[in-house]
Amino acid sequence: MATQKKAAPKAAPKVKASAESIRVVPLFNPKMDIKLEDLSAKKEDSELLTMAPPTATPKLVYNRGPLIKNTKVYTIFWGKNWASTAAFITLRNNINQFFTAILTSSLIDQLAEYSVPGAAIGHGSLSGSKVITKAAPKMQINDSLIRTTLSGWITAGIVPPWDANTLYFIYMDKGVKVTMGGSSSCTSFCGYHDAISGKKYYAVMPFPSCSGCLGGMNVMDAITGTSSHELCEAITDPVPPTGWYDNAHGEIGDICAWKFKSVAGYNVQLEWSNKAKQCV
Ligand SMILES: [Zn+2]
């Protein structure tokens, strides 16, 4: 993975100090995953337990890597339920409608402050969607197999070829656990995004079937909340951490995790604004 090893942020509620955790959507209540040995090893026990905000004001710094200018989201629904269960088919259509609406919304407009010469961040579109049932994992899958599989789909023409505006969103079936870098969905993260060899930008969205990833919301609101987090991060930092990144706090969405607003009728996450010096 592209993310280099970072010192653990002082007070961020990171549970596992893996290099990957900084660009994932963390669980709603990270306390549930704190182990006794972690607490005894930490000096900032009380900060961990109370989730005190980091003392330094976050500031995203541009590391000169690519940004996504006009995002073409291609959704991939991987698993049998997405093909044949009525409630999942409805959900799939709703997720696609969400992207169609949100990619031309104020949520994208607010990212314009992170435009750089040669890369103006603007509106995007849903470029397509596919349900894939072949070789769908039933219980568990790790990130490296997801990457291999996505590359295979691209090579075989099952999904459109990647270009610098393309972002694949892979939605996993209910009951499938995703593991990555020693952590797993519903135990330490609710979604993540990355790139394969600096290209083929993708996000992985495990089905939110645990309280830590539902955060007290219904499934659709949880999915759009997590998806908006990954979408904004992928646009501003498609190859982590070479885009807009804060060494202590992570990416644009990490700083504001689990704070939401409504845009175009959808639940979306707040994102960090360097200009406003707050989550907006
Ligand atoms: Zn994140």
PDB file of C-alpha atoms and ligand atoms in Angstrom:
ATOM      1  CA  MET A   1       0.000   0.000   0.000  1.00  0.00           C
ATOM      2  CA  ALA A   2       1.100   3.494  -0.670  1.00  0.00           C
ATOM      3  CA  THR A   3       0.612   4.819   2.813  1.00  0.00           C
ATOM      4  CA  GLN A   4       3.891   5.129   4.556  1.00  0.00           C
ATOM      5  CA  LYS A   5       4.277   4.257   8.184  1.00  0.00           C
ATOM      6  CA  LYS A   6       3.335   7.153  10.407  1.00  0.00           C
ATOM      7  CA  ALA A   7       3.815   7.736  14.093  1.00  0.00           C
ATOM      8  CA  ALA A   8       0.537   7.133  15.899  1.00  0.00           C
ATOM      9  CA  PRO A   9      -1.352  10.406  16.257  1.00  0.00           C
ATOM     10  CA  LYS A  10      -1.282  11.654  19.811  1.00  0.00           C
ATOM     11  CA  ALA A  11      -4.929  11.702  20.626  1.00  0.00           C
ATOM     12  CA  ALA A  12      -6.711  10.446  17.573  1.00  0.00           C
ATOM     13  CA  PRO A  13      -8.994   7.564  18.476  1.00  0.00           C
ATOM     14  CA  LYS A  14      -7.055   5.099  16.401  1.00  0.00           C
ATOM     15  CA  VAL A  15      -7.320   1.639  17.753  1.00  0.00           C
ATOM     16  CA  LYS A  16      -4.778  -0.207  15.723  1.00  0.00           C
ATOM     17  CA  ALA A  17      -1.673   1.684  14.745  1.00  0.00           C
ATOM     18  CA  SER A  18      -1.557   0.087  11.312  1.00  0.00           C
ATOM     19  CA  ALA A  19      -0.441   2.359   8.508  1.00  0.00           C
ATOM     20  CA  GLU A  20      -3.731   1.804   6.699  1.00  0.00           C
ATOM     21  CA  SER A  21      -6.122   2.805   9.431  1.00  0.00           C
ATOM     22  CA  ILE A  22      -5.735   6.491   8.806  1.00  0.00           C
ATOM     23  CA  ARG A  23      -7.697   6.435   5.557  1.00  0.00           C
ATOM     24  CA  VAL A  24     -10.505   4.166   6.598  1.00  0.00           C
ATOM     25  CA  VAL A  25     -13.872   5.058   8.007  1.00  0.00           C
ATOM     26  CA  PRO A  26     -13.446   4.142  11.648  1.00  0.00           C
ATOM     27  CA  LEU A  27     -16.179   2.561  13.702  1.00  0.00           C
ATOM     28  CA  PHE A  28     -18.815   4.764  15.264  1.00  0.00           C
ATOM     29  CA  ASN A  29     -17.681   3.871  18.770  1.00  0.00           C
ATOM     30  CA  PRO A  30     -13.963   3.086  18.768  1.00  0.00           C
ATOM     31  CA  LYS A  31     -13.992   2.395  22.506  1.00  0.00           C
ATOM     32  CA  MET A  32     -15.433  -1.022  21.840  1.00  0.00           C
ATOM     33  CA  ASP A  33     -12.239  -2.102  20.138  1.00  0.00           C
ATOM     34  CA  ILE A  34      -9.734  -0.790  22.647  1.00  0.00           C
ATOM     35  CA  LYS A  35      -7.958  -3.620  24.333  1.00  0.00           C
ATOM     36  CA  LEU A  36      -6.602  -3.514  27.839  1.00  0.00           C
ATOM     37  CA  GLU A  37      -3.046  -3.930  26.650  1.00  0.00           C
ATOM     38  CA  ASP A  38      -3.454  -0.932  24.336  1.00  0.00           C
ATOM     39  CA  LEU A  39      -4.590   1.170  27.255  1.00  0.00           C
ATOM     40  CA  SER A  40      -1.745   0.165  29.511  1.00  0.00           C
ATOM     41  CA  ALA A  41       0.729   0.849  26.725  1.00  0.00           C
ATOM     42  CA  LYS A  42      -0.640   4.344  26.122  1.00  0.00           C
ATOM     43  CA  LYS A  43       0.058   7.427  28.136  1.00  0.00           C
ATOM     44  CA  GLU A  44      -3.030   9.131  26.792  1.00  0.00           C
ATOM     45  CA  ASP A  45      -5.507   6.658  28.263  1.00  0.00           C
ATOM     46  CA  SER A  46      -7.985   9.271  29.289  1.00  0.00           C
ATOM     47  CA  GLU A  47      -7.838  10.940  25.890  1.00  0.00           C
ATOM     48  CA  LEU A  48      -8.508   7.663  24.207  1.00  0.00           C
ATOM     49  CA  LEU A  49     -11.450   6.952  26.440  1.00  0.00           C
ATOM     50  CA  THR A  50     -13.053  10.346  26.123  1.00  0.00           C
ATOM     51  CA  MET A  51     -12.126  10.802  22.456  1.00  0.00           C
ATOM     52  CA  ALA A  52     -10.833  14.282  23.233  1.00  0.00           C
ATOM     53  CA  PRO A  53     -10.222  16.192  20.015  1.00  0.00           C
ATOM     54  CA  PRO A  54      -6.597  16.538  18.929  1.00  0.00           C
ATOM     55  CA  THR A  55      -5.075  19.677  20.323  1.00  0.00           C
ATOM     56  CA  ALA A  56      -3.486  20.979  17.126  1.00  0.00           C
ATOM     57  CA  THR A  57      -5.869  22.366  14.511  1.00  0.00           C
ATOM     58  CA  PRO A  58      -5.895  20.005  11.535  1.00  0.00           C
ATOM     59  CA  LYS A  59      -4.441  21.261   8.272  1.00  0.00           C
ATOM     60  CA  LEU A  60      -4.402  19.277   5.073  1.00  0.00           C
ATOM     61  CA  VAL A  61      -1.151  19.656   3.169  1.00  0.00           C
ATOM     62  CA  TYR A  62      -0.830  18.955  -0.550  1.00  0.00           C
ATOM     63  CA  ASN A  63       1.857  16.361  -1.286  1.00  0.00           C
ATOM     64  CA  ARG A  64       1.918  16.981  -5.074  1.00  0.00           C
ATOM     65  CA  GLY A  65       0.218  13.764  -6.106  1.00  0.00           C
ATOM     66  CA  PRO A  66      -2.839  13.365  -8.353  1.00  0.00           C
ATOM     67  CA  LEU A  67      -6.349  14.562  -7.514  1.00  0.00           C
ATOM     68  CA  ILE A  68      -9.561  13.448  -9.212  1.00  0.00           C
ATOM     69  CA  LYS A  69     -10.930  16.330 -11.274  1.00  0.00           C
ATOM     70  CA  ASN A  70     -14.322  15.178 -12.539  1.00  0.00           C
ATOM     71  CA  THR A  71     -15.016  11.904 -10.825  1.00  0.00           C
ATOM     72  CA  LYS A  72     -16.641   9.107 -12.772  1.00  0.00           C
ATOM     73  CA  VAL A  73     -17.948   6.727 -10.130  1.00  0.00           C
ATOM     74  CA  TYR A  74     -18.503   3.175 -11.311  1.00  0.00           C
ATOM     75  CA  THR A  75     -20.359   1.080  -8.743  1.00  0.00           C
ATOM     76  CA  ILE A  76     -19.749  -2.642  -8.459  1.00  0.00           C
ATOM     77  CA  PHE A  77     -22.155  -4.676  -6.345  1.00  0.00           C
ATOM     78  CA  TRP A  78     -20.420  -7.933  -5.630  1.00  0.00           C
ATOM     79  CA  GLY A  79     -22.569 -10.762  -4.316  1.00  0.00           C
ATOM     80  CA  LYS A  80     -25.761 -12.731  -4.767  1.00  0.00           C
ATOM     81  CA  ASN A  81     -28.063 -10.560  -2.650  1.00  0.00           C
ATOM     82  CA  TRP A  82     -27.408  -7.568  -4.904  1.00  0.00           C
ATOM     83  CA  ALA A  83     -28.679  -9.605  -7.853  1.00  0.00           C
ATOM     84  CA  SER A  84     -31.643 -11.444  -6.423  1.00  0.00           C
ATOM     85  CA  THR A  85     -32.935 -10.069  -3.118  1.00  0.00           C
ATOM     86  CA  ALA A  86     -35.613  -7.404  -3.534  1.00  0.00           C
ATOM     87  CA  ALA A  87     -34.488  -5.204  -0.641  1.00  0.00           C
ATOM     88  CA  PHE A  88     -30.919  -5.242  -1.920  1.00  0.00           C
ATOM     89  CA  ILE A  89     -31.959  -4.402  -5.463  1.00  0.00           C
ATOM     90  CA  THR A  90     -33.838  -1.380  -4.105  1.00  0.00           C
ATOM     91  CA  LEU A  91     -30.817  -0.413  -2.026  1.00  0.00           C
ATOM     92  CA  ARG A  92     -28.517  -0.765  -5.030  1.00  0.00           C
ATOM     93  CA  ASN A  93     -30.722   1.536  -7.104  1.00  0.00           C
ATOM     94  CA  ASN A  94     -30.834   4.024  -4.248  1.00  0.00           C
ATOM     95  CA  ILE A  95     -27.045   4.002  -3.938  1.00  0.00           C
ATOM     96  CA  ASN A  96     -26.706   4.713  -7.664  1.00  0.00           C
ATOM     97  CA  GLN A  97     -29.225   7.559  -7.385  1.00  0.00           C
ATOM     98  CA  PHE A  98     -27.235   8.897  -4.455  1.00  0.00           C
ATOM     99  CA  PHE A  99     -24.078   9.129  -6.582  1.00  0.00           C
ATOM    100  CA  THR A 100     -25.940  10.729  -9.479  1.00  0.00           C
ATOM    101  CA  ALA A 101     -27.244  13.425  -7.140  1.00  0.00           C
ATOM    102  CA  ILE A 102     -24.221  13.932  -4.920  1.00  0.00           C
ATOM    103  CA  LEU A 103     -21.585  14.174  -7.669  1.00  0.00           C
ATOM    104  CA  THR A 104     -23.198  17.410  -8.888  1.00  0.00           C
ATOM    105  CA  SER A 105     -24.007  18.750  -5.442  1.00  0.00           C
ATOM    106  CA  SER A 106     -22.581  21.265  -2.992  1.00  0.00           C
ATOM    107  CA  LEU A 107     -20.608  18.418  -1.407  1.00  0.00           C
ATOM    108  CA  ILE A 108     -18.357  18.442  -4.480  1.00  0.00           C
ATOM    109  CA  ASP A 109     -18.424  22.251  -4.738  1.00  0.00           C
ATOM    110  CA  GLN A 110     -16.947  22.549  -1.257  1.00  0.00           C
ATOM    111  CA  LEU A 111     -13.910  20.520  -2.352  1.00  0.00           C
ATOM    112  CA  ALA A 112     -12.942  23.219  -4.869  1.00  0.00           C
ATOM    113  CA  GLU A 113     -10.734  24.884  -2.258  1.00  0.00           C
ATOM    114  CA  TYR A 114      -8.383  21.925  -2.765  1.00  0.00           C
ATOM    115  CA  SER A 115      -8.031  22.474  -6.516  1.00  0.00           C
ATOM    116  CA  VAL A 116      -4.438  22.940  -7.664  1.00  0.00           C
ATOM    117  CA  PRO A 117      -3.006  24.239 -10.964  1.00  0.00           C
ATOM    118  CA  GLY A 118      -3.837  21.601 -13.559  1.00  0.00           C
ATOM    119  CA  ALA A 119      -6.337  19.846 -11.338  1.00  0.00           C
ATOM    120  CA  ALA A 120      -9.558  21.766 -10.783  1.00  0.00           C
ATOM    121  CA  ILE A 121     -11.963  19.710  -8.713  1.00  0.00           C
ATOM    122  CA  GLY A 122     -15.428  19.865 -10.245  1.00  0.00           C
ATOM    123  CA  HIS A 123     -18.615  17.941 -10.650  1.00  0.00           C
ATOM    124  CA  GLY A 124     -18.618  14.291 -11.625  1.00  0.00           C
ATOM    125  CA  SER A 125     -21.098  11.637 -12.641  1.00  0.00           C
ATOM    126  CA  LEU A 126     -22.108   8.056 -12.159  1.00  0.00           C
ATOM    127  CA  SER A 127     -20.529   6.396 -15.186  1.00  0.00           C
ATOM    128  CA  GLY A 128     -22.146   3.006 -14.725  1.00  0.00           C
ATOM    129  CA  SER A 129     -22.911   0.134 -12.428  1.00  0.00           C
ATOM    130  CA  LYS A 130     -22.593  -3.619 -12.455  1.00  0.00           C
ATOM    131  CA  VAL A 131     -23.735  -6.518 -10.338  1.00  0.00           C
ATOM    132  CA  ILE A 132     -21.174  -9.306 -10.210  1.00  0.00           C
ATOM    133  CA  THR A 133     -21.975 -12.631  -8.597  1.00  0.00           C
ATOM    134  CA  LYS A 134     -19.092 -14.651 -10.002  1.00  0.00           C
ATOM    135  CA  ALA A 135     -16.514 -15.635  -7.372  1.00  0.00           C
ATOM    136  CA  ALA A 136     -18.260 -13.453  -4.816  1.00  0.00           C
ATOM    137  CA  PRO A 137     -16.887 -14.054  -1.340  1.00  0.00           C
ATOM    138  CA  LYS A 138     -19.365 -15.579   1.094  1.00  0.00           C
ATOM    139  CA  MET A 139     -17.692 -15.058   4.444  1.00  0.00           C
ATOM    140  CA  GLN A 140     -14.460 -13.132   4.211  1.00  0.00           C
ATOM    141  CA  ILE A 141     -12.062 -11.528   1.739  1.00  0.00           C
ATOM    142  CA  ASN A 142      -8.843  -9.601   2.112  1.00  0.00           C
ATOM    143  CA  ASP A 143      -7.859  -6.409   0.355  1.00  0.00           C
ATOM    144  CA  SER A 144      -5.157  -7.981  -1.791  1.00  0.00           C
ATOM    145  CA  LEU A 145      -7.679 -10.417  -3.295  1.00  0.00           C
ATOM    146  CA  ILE A 146     -10.088  -7.535  -3.914  1.00  0.00           C
ATOM    147  CA  ARG A 147      -7.305  -5.700  -5.762  1.00  0.00           C
ATOM    148  CA  THR A 148      -6.407  -8.752  -7.839  1.00  0.00           C
ATOM    149  CA  THR A 149     -10.066  -9.327  -8.654  1.00  0.00           C
ATOM    150  CA  LEU A 150     -10.686  -5.697  -9.647  1.00  0.00           C
ATOM    151  CA  SER A 151      -7.636  -5.739 -11.915  1.00  0.00           C
ATOM    152  CA  GLY A 152      -8.972  -8.934 -13.471  1.00  0.00           C
ATOM    153  CA  TRP A 153     -12.389  -7.364 -14.091  1.00  0.00           C
ATOM    154  CA  ILE A 154     -10.718  -4.396 -15.798  1.00  0.00           C
ATOM    155  CA  THR A 155      -8.472  -6.579 -17.955  1.00  0.00           C
ATOM    156  CA  ALA A 156     -11.382  -8.795 -18.976  1.00  0.00           C
ATOM    157  CA  GLY A 157     -13.573  -5.816 -19.847  1.00  0.00           C
ATOM    158  CA  ILE A 158     -16.154  -6.785 -17.217  1.00  0.00           C
ATOM    159  CA  VAL A 159     -15.892  -3.234 -15.885  1.00  0.00           C
ATOM    160  CA  PRO A 160     -14.799  -0.191 -17.937  1.00  0.00           C
ATOM    161  CA  PRO A 161     -11.113   0.625 -18.199  1.00  0.00           C
ATOM    162  CA  TRP A 162      -9.633   2.922 -15.579  1.00  0.00           C
ATOM    163  CA  ASP A 163      -8.758   6.499 -16.385  1.00  0.00           C
ATOM    164  CA  ALA A 164      -7.625   9.344 -14.152  1.00  0.00           C
ATOM    165  CA  ASN A 165     -11.240  10.313 -13.377  1.00  0.00           C
ATOM    166  CA  THR A 166     -12.485   6.785 -12.689  1.00  0.00           C
ATOM    167  CA  LEU A 167     -13.240   5.658  -9.164  1.00  0.00           C
ATOM    168  CA  TYR A 168     -14.571   2.143  -8.649  1.00  0.00           C
ATOM    169  CA  PHE A 169     -16.851   1.726  -5.629  1.00  0.00           C
ATOM    170  CA  ILE A 170     -17.109  -1.943  -4.615  1.00  0.00           C
ATOM    171  CA  TYR A 171     -20.086  -2.787  -2.409  1.00  0.00           C
ATOM    172  CA  MET A 172     -19.767  -6.097  -0.599  1.00  0.00           C
ATOM    173  CA  ASP A 173     -22.608  -8.458   0.138  1.00  0.00           C
ATOM    174  CA  LYS A 174     -24.171  -8.688   3.571  1.00  0.00           C
ATOM    175  CA  GLY A 175     -22.249 -10.955   5.921  1.00  0.00           C
ATOM    176  CA  VAL A 176     -18.901 -10.621   4.132  1.00  0.00           C
ATOM    177  CA  LYS A 177     -16.040  -9.507   6.329  1.00  0.00           C
ATOM    178  CA  VAL A 178     -13.262  -7.510   4.661  1.00  0.00           C
ATOM    179  CA  THR A 179      -9.770  -7.670   6.110  1.00  0.00           C
ATOM    180  CA  MET A 180      -6.960  -5.262   5.384  1.00  0.00           C
ATOM    181  CA  GLY A 181      -3.577  -4.770   6.977  1.00  0.00           C
ATOM    182  CA  GLY A 182      -4.425  -6.834  10.047  1.00  0.00           C
ATOM    183  CA  SER A 183      -7.746  -5.133  10.721  1.00  0.00           C
ATOM    184  CA  SER A 184     -11.230  -5.975   9.584  1.00  0.00           C
ATOM    185  CA  SER A 185     -14.604  -4.474   8.758  1.00  0.00           C
ATOM    186  CA  CYS A 186     -17.007  -4.002  11.655  1.00  0.00           C
ATOM    187  CA  THR A 187     -14.098  -4.533  14.057  1.00  0.00           C
ATOM    188  CA  SER A 188     -11.940  -1.568  13.130  1.00  0.00           C
ATOM    189  CA  PHE A 189     -13.241   0.045   9.936  1.00  0.00           C
ATOM    190  CA  CYS A 190     -16.401   0.597   7.906  1.00  0.00           C
ATOM    191  CA  GLY A 191     -14.861   1.335   4.512  1.00  0.00           C
ATOM    192  CA  TYR A 192     -11.659   2.452   2.838  1.00  0.00           C
ATOM    193  CA  HIS A 193     -10.217   3.666  -0.429  1.00  0.00           C
ATOM    194  CA  ASP A 194      -6.893   3.126  -2.128  1.00  0.00           C
ATOM    195  CA  ALA A 195      -5.173   2.869  -5.504  1.00  0.00           C
ATOM    196  CA  ILE A 196      -3.470   0.005  -7.284  1.00  0.00           C
ATOM    197  CA  SER A 197       0.077   0.973  -8.308  1.00  0.00           C
ATOM    198  CA  GLY A 198      -0.850   4.629  -8.163  1.00  0.00           C
ATOM    199  CA  LYS A 199      -3.753   4.065 -10.574  1.00  0.00           C
ATOM    200  CA  LYS A 200      -7.080   2.185 -10.539  1.00  0.00           C
ATOM    201  CA  TYR A 201      -8.628   4.206  -7.721  1.00  0.00           C
ATOM    202  CA  TYR A 202     -11.123   2.174  -5.727  1.00  0.00           C
ATOM    203  CA  ALA A 203     -13.178   2.177  -2.555  1.00  0.00           C
ATOM    204  CA  VAL A 204     -14.365  -0.890  -0.667  1.00  0.00           C
ATOM    205  CA  MET A 205     -17.657  -0.707   1.198  1.00  0.00           C
ATOM    206  CA  PRO A 206     -18.444  -3.661   3.449  1.00  0.00           C
ATOM    207  CA  PHE A 207     -22.156  -4.023   4.136  1.00  0.00           C
ATOM    208  CA  PRO A 208     -22.950  -2.159   7.371  1.00  0.00           C
ATOM    209  CA  SER A 209     -24.455  -4.852   9.527  1.00  0.00           C
ATOM    210  CA  CYS A 210     -22.957  -3.982  12.897  1.00  0.00           C
ATOM    211  CA  SER A 211     -23.702  -1.170  15.326  1.00  0.00           C
ATOM    212  CA  GLY A 212     -20.169   0.187  14.901  1.00  0.00           C
ATOM    213  CA  CYS A 213     -20.816   0.889  11.224  1.00  0.00           C
ATOM    214  CA  LEU A 214     -24.499   1.802  11.479  1.00  0.00           C
ATOM    215  CA  GLY A 215     -23.918   4.403  14.180  1.00  0.00           C
ATOM    216  CA  GLY A 216     -27.593   4.342  15.092  1.00  0.00           C
ATOM    217  CA  MET A 217     -28.708   5.093  11.540  1.00  0.00           C
ATOM    218  CA  ASN A 218     -30.645   3.083   8.988  1.00  0.00           C
ATOM    219  CA  VAL A 219     -28.665   1.107   6.411  1.00  0.00           C
ATOM    220  CA  MET A 220     -29.063   3.630   3.584  1.00  0.00           C
ATOM    221  CA  ASP A 221     -28.006   6.598   5.721  1.00  0.00           C
ATOM    222  CA  ALA A 222     -25.018   4.642   7.030  1.00  0.00           C
ATOM    223  CA  ILE A 223     -24.008   3.658   3.489  1.00  0.00           C
ATOM    224  CA  THR A 224     -24.291   7.179   2.065  1.00  0.00           C
ATOM    225  CA  GLY A 225     -22.474   8.579   5.096  1.00  0.00           C
ATOM    226  CA  THR A 226     -19.571   6.185   4.712  1.00  0.00           C
ATOM    227  CA  SER A 227     -19.600   6.443   0.920  1.00  0.00           C
ATOM    228  CA  SER A 228     -19.440  10.244   1.027  1.00  0.00           C
ATOM    229  CA  HIS A 229     -16.475   9.989   3.407  1.00  0.00           C
ATOM    230  CA  GLU A 230     -14.585   7.752   0.962  1.00  0.00           C
ATOM    231  CA  LEU A 231     -15.704   9.726  -2.092  1.00  0.00           C
ATOM    232  CA  CYS A 232     -14.341  13.031  -0.814  1.00  0.00           C
ATOM    233  CA  GLU A 233     -11.144  11.366   0.337  1.00  0.00           C
ATOM    234  CA  ALA A 234     -10.605   9.639  -2.979  1.00  0.00           C
ATOM    235  CA  ILE A 235     -11.115  12.923  -4.852  1.00  0.00           C
ATOM    236  CA  THR A 236      -8.662  14.875  -2.712  1.00  0.00           C
ATOM    237  CA  ASP A 237      -6.195  12.044  -2.021  1.00  0.00           C
ATOM    238  CA  PRO A 238      -6.661   9.243  -4.568  1.00  0.00           C
ATOM    239  CA  VAL A 239      -3.217   7.779  -3.918  1.00  0.00           C
ATOM    240  CA  PRO A 240      -2.851   8.042  -0.142  1.00  0.00           C
ATOM    241  CA  PRO A 241      -1.071  10.061   1.162  1.00  0.00           C
ATOM    242  CA  THR A 242       0.224  11.864  -1.947  1.00  0.00           C
ATOM    243  CA  GLY A 243      -2.757  14.248  -2.240  1.00  0.00           C
ATOM    244  CA  TRP A 244      -4.239  16.395   0.517  1.00  0.00           C
ATOM    245  CA  TYR A 245      -3.211  14.836   3.802  1.00  0.00           C
ATOM    246  CA  ASP A 246      -2.586  15.745   7.424  1.00  0.00           C
ATOM    247  CA  ASN A 247       0.175  13.677   8.947  1.00  0.00           C
ATOM    248  CA  ALA A 248      -1.480  13.686  12.359  1.00  0.00           C
ATOM    249  CA  HIS A 249      -5.151  13.451  11.445  1.00  0.00           C
ATOM    250  CA  GLY A 250      -5.270  11.721   8.073  1.00  0.00           C
ATOM    251  CA  GLU A 251      -7.478  12.646   5.135  1.00  0.00           C
ATOM    252  CA  ILE A 252     -10.275  15.151   4.645  1.00  0.00           C
ATOM    253  CA  GLY A 253     -12.980  12.820   5.939  1.00  0.00           C
ATOM    254  CA  ASP A 254     -11.046  11.291   8.809  1.00  0.00           C
ATOM    255  CA  ILE A 255     -10.940  14.603  10.646  1.00  0.00           C
ATOM    256  CA  CYS A 256     -14.739  14.814  10.635  1.00  0.00           C
ATOM    257  CA  ALA A 257     -15.726  11.140  10.929  1.00  0.00           C
ATOM    258  CA  TRP A 258     -19.291  10.489  12.087  1.00  0.00           C
ATOM    259  CA  LYS A 259     -20.463  14.081  11.753  1.00  0.00           C
ATOM    260  CA  PHE A 260     -23.214  14.375   9.173  1.00  0.00           C
ATOM    261  CA  LYS A 261     -25.429  16.760   7.256  1.00  0.00           C
ATOM    262  CA  SER A 262     -28.069  16.395   4.581  1.00  0.00           C
ATOM    263  CA  VAL A 263     -27.271  17.241   0.959  1.00  0.00           C
ATOM    264  CA  ALA A 264     -29.767  16.679  -1.854  1.00  0.00           C
ATOM    265  CA  GLY A 265     -31.790  14.623   0.580  1.00  0.00           C
ATOM    266  CA  TYR A 266     -28.927  12.283   1.430  1.00  0.00           C
ATOM    267  CA  ASN A 267     -27.007  11.790   4.643  1.00  0.00           C
ATOM    268  CA  VAL A 268     -23.379  12.769   3.980  1.00  0.00           C
ATOM    269  CA  GLN A 269     -20.393  13.312   6.175  1.00  0.00           C
ATOM    270  CA  LEU A 270     -18.903  16.698   7.003  1.00  0.00           C
ATOM    271  CA  GLU A 271     -15.451  17.280   5.490  1.00  0.00           C
ATOM    272  CA  TRP A 272     -12.514  19.290   6.756  1.00  0.00           C
ATOM    273  CA  SER A 273     -12.065  22.773   5.305  1.00  0.00           C
ATOM    274  CA  ASN A 274      -8.622  24.357   5.563  1.00  0.00           C
ATOM    275  CA  LYS A 275     -10.242  27.690   4.708  1.00  0.00           C
ATOM    276  CA  ALA A 276     -12.945  27.552   7.364  1.00  0.00           C
ATOM    277  CA  LYS A 277     -10.661  25.738   9.820  1.00  0.00           C
ATOM    278  CA  GLN A 278     -13.519  23.417  10.700  1.00  0.00           C
ATOM    279  CA  CYS A 279     -15.654  20.551   9.469  1.00  0.00           C
ATOM    280  CA  VAL A 280     -18.198  21.878   6.999  1.00  0.00           C
TER     281      VAL A 280
HETATM  282 ZN    ZN B   1     -11.079   8.180   5.845  1.00  0.00          ZN
END
